Every structure is written in C-alpha cells, then in structure tokens.
Amino acid sequence: MNKLKRTLLLCLGVFSLLITLSGAAKAQNIAFNYYYQIDMTGATEPPQITGSPDIDFPEAARKNGVEGTLKAVLTLGEDGKVRDIIVSEGLPHGVTEAVTRALQNLPFQPAGNQGKPVAVKMLFDFVVAMAYGEGDKNVNKPKILEQPAAIYPEKYRAEKIKGKVRVGVMFYTDGKVKVTGINSVMPKEFDQAAAEAAAKIKFQPAVHKKSKKPVAQAMTVEYDFKP
C-alpha cells in the first residue's frame, strides 16, 4: 500500500439532487452532485453521513448561469459538529456562501477509534450543472442543424393513421441528445419512430445570454405523421 493510501484510507461517497425551478414562462433543472472523501487518519470507524447538504441555491447564480465545481475541506468533529470549513475553489454569485452555510449544518455521526468519537477531515466537491427550460429568456435556444424525419411505421400505412407525437429532448453542451419523454396518443410504434428521429438531431448548443457560455436546454420536438 502506497503512502497516500496509508495516510488517507479514503471513504468515498456521492450525493445527487435534481431540482426544478418553475415560473410562469420558464422551467430550469439544476443538477447538484456532491462528492466527498473522508481522511481516516486516526480513526478506525468511518463517520456516518446521515443526510445531504441542504443548499439554498441563489437566484443570482441561476440568472447568471453559474456552473462548475466548488472544492472545500472541513472537519467532522468528534462532537457531531462541522468546523474549520476552508473553500479552496469557490463559485460566484453567492454559491460559496450558500454551500458553506449548508456544510455547517451537515448531519452526521462522528467517526470512531476503538469506540471513542474522533474528528476526521472531509474533502468535499460540489458540482453544479444546469439545464434550462424551453421558455427561459436567459438563454438563446439551440440551433438545429439537422433534424431527420421520423419514419412512418409500415404496419399502419394501410390504416392511414395520422397524428402528432411530441418528444421531450435535452440538448447538452457536448452535442449529445437525450430523449426525456413522449407526449402522444398514437400507437407505440409512432412514439418509438419519433424518439429515434429526435435522438439523431444535430445542433449547436444553447448559449446563456449573460455569461455567453454554452448551456444544456430542454426542448420539445414535434413530429407530424401522415401516411
């Protein structure tokens, strides 16, 4: 075992949370991922993290398109309280302050050493990624470059079924597309054809108007089936 492993004997953990902020003309998904490592130096039993940080994400950060990773080191005290929070890499528009407040109230049971409570260090990463709703005026929508047509299911051509299928799509900053849902009263073959077509869309990502950064955005794509 190398020196790093002997010194840290890290316990790894992950929290994930997806929050939807809704308004009259917009909806925005903010994906929060929390990654932590516990430095077990001086401890034989790891602490028990009994809940995720309750972070009140600032409205100013949402409006300014804040994304990225906050890094912090803190002490999980033997008395069940967090202390000595040091943020080495922060995020603007109140995010650092909001995360610091949440970490101060992080629920946990202390680590132990042969049955006695002891303090340990936690290395904490808070990752923010946003996905803006279709009606959000803070972003310019994705520019569709190629949108393949949905293939009409042959088994229904003689019946001359026609109708529309609405496909919920997430357009990511890396050019990837994810189908998130289907709104339809058509047979499932039509839904599948629409989803397959939507997954092949080529696009330029949405751009946050203020930060000028590419952002993910949820959109609805409609397919009109006619025999």
Short mmCIF file of C-alpha atoms in Angstrom, two decimals:
data_model
loop_
_atom_site.label_atom_id
_atom_site.label_comp_id
_atom_site.label_asym_id
_atom_site.label_seq_id
_atom_site.Cartn_x
_atom_site.Cartn_y
_atom_site.Cartn_z
CA MET A 1 0.00 0.00 0.00
CA ASN A 2 1.49 3.34 -1.02
CA LYS A 3 1.92 6.32 1.31
CA LEU A 4 -1.16 8.11 0.02
CA LYS A 5 -3.39 5.13 0.71
CA ARG A 6 -1.87 4.59 4.17
CA THR A 7 -2.38 8.23 5.08
CA LEU A 8 -5.89 8.74 3.73
CA LEU A 9 -7.65 5.37 3.66
CA LEU A 10 -10.39 7.35 1.95
CA CYS A 11 -14.06 6.55 2.31
CA LEU A 12 -15.85 7.70 -0.84
CA GLY A 13 -19.40 8.96 -1.20
CA VAL A 14 -21.71 10.70 -3.63
CA PHE A 15 -24.93 12.65 -3.24
CA SER A 16 -27.08 13.66 -6.20
CA LEU A 17 -30.03 16.00 -6.43
CA LEU A 18 -32.09 17.37 -9.30
CA ILE A 19 -34.16 20.46 -8.55
CA THR A 20 -36.74 22.02 -10.84
CA LEU A 21 -37.34 25.73 -10.57
CA SER A 22 -40.62 26.74 -12.20
CA GLY A 23 -42.08 30.05 -13.27
CA ALA A 24 -44.86 31.31 -15.46
CA ALA A 25 -42.79 31.09 -18.62
CA LYS A 26 -39.77 29.02 -17.68
CA ALA A 27 -38.55 25.88 -16.02
CA GLN A 28 -34.96 25.12 -15.17
CA ASN A 29 -33.33 21.96 -13.92
CA ILE A 30 -30.26 22.36 -11.74
CA ALA A 31 -28.27 19.18 -11.23
CA PHE A 32 -26.27 19.16 -7.99
CA ASN A 33 -23.69 16.45 -7.46
CA TYR A 34 -21.78 16.16 -4.20
CA TYR A 35 -18.62 14.07 -3.96
CA TYR A 36 -16.82 13.53 -0.68
CA GLN A 37 -13.79 11.73 0.66
CA ILE A 38 -13.05 11.02 4.31
CA ASP A 39 -9.48 11.09 5.63
CA MET A 40 -9.48 8.17 8.09
CA THR A 41 -6.18 9.11 9.76
CA GLY A 42 -6.61 8.45 13.48
CA ALA A 43 -9.95 6.67 13.03
CA THR A 44 -10.93 3.02 12.80
CA GLU A 45 -14.66 3.50 12.15
CA PRO A 46 -15.85 5.95 9.46
CA PRO A 47 -18.39 8.69 10.16
CA GLN A 48 -21.97 8.13 9.07
CA ILE A 49 -23.26 10.89 6.78
CA THR A 50 -26.98 10.86 7.55
CA GLY A 51 -28.20 13.44 5.04
CA SER A 52 -27.20 15.54 2.05
CA PRO A 53 -26.27 19.24 2.36
CA ASP A 54 -29.39 21.43 2.27
CA ILE A 55 -28.14 24.10 -0.15
CA ASP A 56 -30.35 27.09 -0.93
CA PHE A 57 -29.06 27.78 -4.45
CA PRO A 58 -29.05 31.57 -5.00
CA GLU A 59 -31.35 33.11 -7.60
CA ALA A 60 -28.49 35.38 -8.71
CA ALA A 61 -26.39 32.32 -9.53
CA ARG A 62 -29.22 30.84 -11.58
CA LYS A 63 -29.75 34.05 -13.55
CA ASN A 64 -26.01 34.36 -14.24
CA GLY A 65 -25.61 30.77 -15.40
CA VAL A 66 -23.17 29.72 -12.68
CA GLU A 67 -21.74 26.26 -13.28
CA GLY A 68 -18.59 24.48 -12.15
CA THR A 69 -17.06 22.81 -9.11
CA LEU A 70 -16.61 24.15 -5.60
CA LYS A 71 -13.91 22.43 -3.54
CA ALA A 72 -13.72 22.55 0.24
CA VAL A 73 -12.05 20.84 3.18
CA LEU A 74 -13.79 20.60 6.56
CA THR A 75 -13.60 18.80 9.86
CA LEU A 76 -16.30 16.40 11.03
CA GLY A 77 -15.88 16.90 14.77
CA GLU A 78 -15.99 14.31 17.49
CA ASP A 79 -18.89 16.28 18.96
CA GLY A 80 -21.07 15.81 15.87
CA LYS A 81 -20.50 19.34 14.62
CA VAL A 82 -18.76 20.62 11.48
CA ARG A 83 -15.88 23.07 11.91
CA ASP A 84 -12.88 24.55 10.08
CA ILE A 85 -14.51 24.87 6.65
CA ILE A 86 -11.93 26.01 4.09
CA VAL A 87 -13.05 26.64 0.49
CA SER A 88 -10.10 26.25 -1.89
CA GLU A 89 -12.11 26.80 -5.08
CA GLY A 90 -15.31 28.80 -4.85
CA LEU A 91 -18.21 29.71 -7.14
CA PRO A 92 -19.60 33.24 -7.61
CA HIS A 93 -22.94 34.97 -7.01
CA GLY A 94 -23.45 33.62 -3.52
CA VAL A 95 -22.85 29.93 -4.21
CA THR A 96 -19.76 29.72 -1.98
CA GLU A 97 -21.63 31.30 0.91
CA ALA A 98 -24.68 29.05 0.39
CA VAL A 99 -22.58 25.88 0.31
CA THR A 100 -20.61 26.97 3.40
CA ARG A 101 -23.84 27.53 5.35
CA ALA A 102 -25.15 24.13 4.29
CA LEU A 103 -21.94 22.35 5.28
CA GLN A 104 -22.09 23.92 8.73
CA ASN A 105 -25.34 22.00 9.24
CA LEU A 106 -24.34 18.74 7.54
CA PRO A 107 -25.90 15.88 9.55
CA PHE A 108 -23.50 13.10 10.53
CA GLN A 109 -22.49 10.71 13.27
CA PRO A 110 -18.82 11.07 14.27
CA ALA A 111 -16.06 8.72 13.25
CA GLY A 112 -14.66 6.45 15.92
CA ASN A 113 -11.45 4.95 17.18
CA GLN A 114 -12.00 1.81 19.22
CA GLY A 115 -15.42 3.04 20.26
CA LYS A 116 -14.38 6.60 21.07
CA PRO A 117 -15.62 9.52 18.88
CA VAL A 118 -12.85 11.25 16.93
CA ALA A 119 -12.59 14.09 14.42
CA VAL A 120 -11.76 13.43 10.76
CA LYS A 121 -11.25 15.55 7.65
CA MET A 122 -13.69 15.58 4.74
CA LEU A 123 -12.73 16.61 1.20
CA PHE A 124 -15.89 17.92 -0.43
CA ASP A 125 -16.71 18.76 -4.08
CA PHE A 126 -19.95 20.47 -5.10
CA VAL A 127 -20.65 20.26 -8.85
CA VAL A 128 -23.29 22.45 -10.48
CA ALA A 129 -24.70 21.75 -13.95
CA MET A 130 -27.78 23.49 -15.32
CA ALA A 131 -30.37 22.59 -17.89
CA TYR A 132 -32.61 25.47 -18.93
CA GLY A 133 -36.26 25.12 -19.87
CA GLU A 134 -37.68 25.85 -23.30
CA GLY A 135 -39.22 29.17 -22.26
CA ASP A 136 -36.30 30.52 -20.25
CA LYS A 137 -35.46 34.01 -21.55
CA ASN A 138 -31.95 33.88 -20.06
CA VAL A 139 -30.69 31.70 -22.92
CA ASN A 140 -30.64 31.58 -26.70
CA LYS A 141 -32.13 28.30 -27.86
CA PRO A 142 -30.10 25.55 -29.57
CA LYS A 143 -29.64 25.99 -33.31
CA ILE A 144 -30.89 22.89 -35.12
CA LEU A 145 -28.50 21.87 -37.91
CA GLU A 146 -30.05 18.56 -38.95
CA GLN A 147 -33.41 17.11 -37.97
CA PRO A 148 -34.12 13.75 -39.60
CA ALA A 149 -37.76 12.97 -40.34
CA ALA A 150 -39.48 10.24 -38.37
CA ILE A 151 -40.16 7.07 -40.36
CA TYR A 152 -43.84 6.20 -40.70
CA PRO A 153 -44.47 2.66 -39.35
CA GLU A 154 -45.35 0.47 -42.33
CA LYS A 155 -47.78 -1.74 -40.38
CA TYR A 156 -50.15 1.23 -40.04
CA ARG A 157 -49.87 2.64 -43.55
CA ALA A 158 -52.93 0.77 -44.86
CA GLU A 159 -54.98 2.16 -41.97
CA LYS A 160 -53.83 5.68 -42.88
CA ILE A 161 -53.35 6.64 -39.25
CA LYS A 162 -52.19 10.20 -38.80
CA GLY A 163 -51.36 12.35 -35.83
CA LYS A 164 -48.64 14.12 -33.89
CA VAL A 165 -46.04 12.96 -31.38
CA ARG A 166 -44.30 15.46 -29.12
CA VAL A 167 -40.87 14.41 -27.89
CA GLY A 168 -39.13 15.95 -24.90
CA VAL A 169 -35.42 16.35 -25.67
CA MET A 170 -32.42 17.53 -23.66
CA PHE A 171 -29.74 19.23 -25.75
CA TYR A 172 -26.41 19.04 -23.91
CA THR A 173 -23.36 21.27 -24.29
CA ASP A 174 -21.25 18.42 -25.68
CA GLY A 175 -23.58 17.96 -28.66
CA LYS A 176 -25.36 14.92 -27.24
CA VAL A 177 -29.13 14.50 -27.29
CA LYS A 178 -31.24 12.65 -24.72
CA VAL A 179 -34.93 11.86 -25.17
CA THR A 180 -36.63 12.62 -21.86
CA GLY A 181 -40.28 11.87 -22.58
CA ILE A 182 -43.11 11.32 -25.09
CA ASN A 183 -46.48 13.09 -25.31
CA SER A 184 -48.73 11.13 -27.64
CA VAL A 185 -51.99 9.22 -28.10
CA MET A 186 -50.59 7.33 -31.10
CA PRO A 187 -49.64 3.64 -31.13
CA LYS A 188 -46.28 2.93 -29.52
CA GLU A 189 -44.60 2.34 -32.89
CA PHE A 190 -45.11 6.01 -33.73
CA ASP A 191 -43.68 7.06 -30.39
CA GLN A 192 -40.62 4.90 -30.99
CA ALA A 193 -40.14 6.28 -34.51
CA ALA A 194 -40.34 9.85 -33.20
CA ALA A 195 -37.90 9.14 -30.37
CA GLU A 196 -35.40 7.53 -32.76
CA ALA A 197 -35.58 10.53 -35.08
CA ALA A 198 -35.16 13.02 -32.22
CA ALA A 199 -32.08 11.18 -30.95
CA LYS A 200 -30.36 11.86 -34.31
CA ILE A 201 -30.80 15.64 -34.26
CA LYS A 202 -27.61 17.64 -34.86
CA PHE A 203 -27.37 21.06 -33.23
CA GLN A 204 -25.33 23.89 -31.80
CA PRO A 205 -25.86 24.18 -28.03
CA ALA A 206 -27.95 26.85 -26.37
CA VAL A 207 -25.99 29.85 -25.07
CA HIS A 208 -26.56 31.78 -21.85
CA LYS A 209 -27.15 35.39 -22.85
CA LYS A 210 -25.24 36.96 -19.96
CA SER A 211 -22.34 34.57 -19.43
CA LYS A 212 -22.03 33.72 -23.16
CA LYS A 213 -21.39 30.10 -22.15
CA PRO A 214 -22.97 27.04 -23.79
CA VAL A 215 -25.67 25.51 -21.58
CA ALA A 216 -27.95 22.49 -21.70
CA GLN A 217 -31.57 23.14 -22.56
CA ALA A 218 -34.74 21.08 -22.58
CA MET A 219 -36.91 21.42 -25.69
CA THR A 220 -39.98 19.84 -27.24
CA VAL A 221 -39.79 18.50 -30.80
CA GLU A 222 -42.99 17.69 -32.69
CA TYR A 223 -43.37 15.02 -35.38
CA ASP A 224 -46.42 15.03 -37.66
CA PHE A 225 -47.17 11.56 -39.04
CA LYS A 226 -49.11 11.25 -42.30
CA PRO A 227 -49.47 8.08 -44.43
#
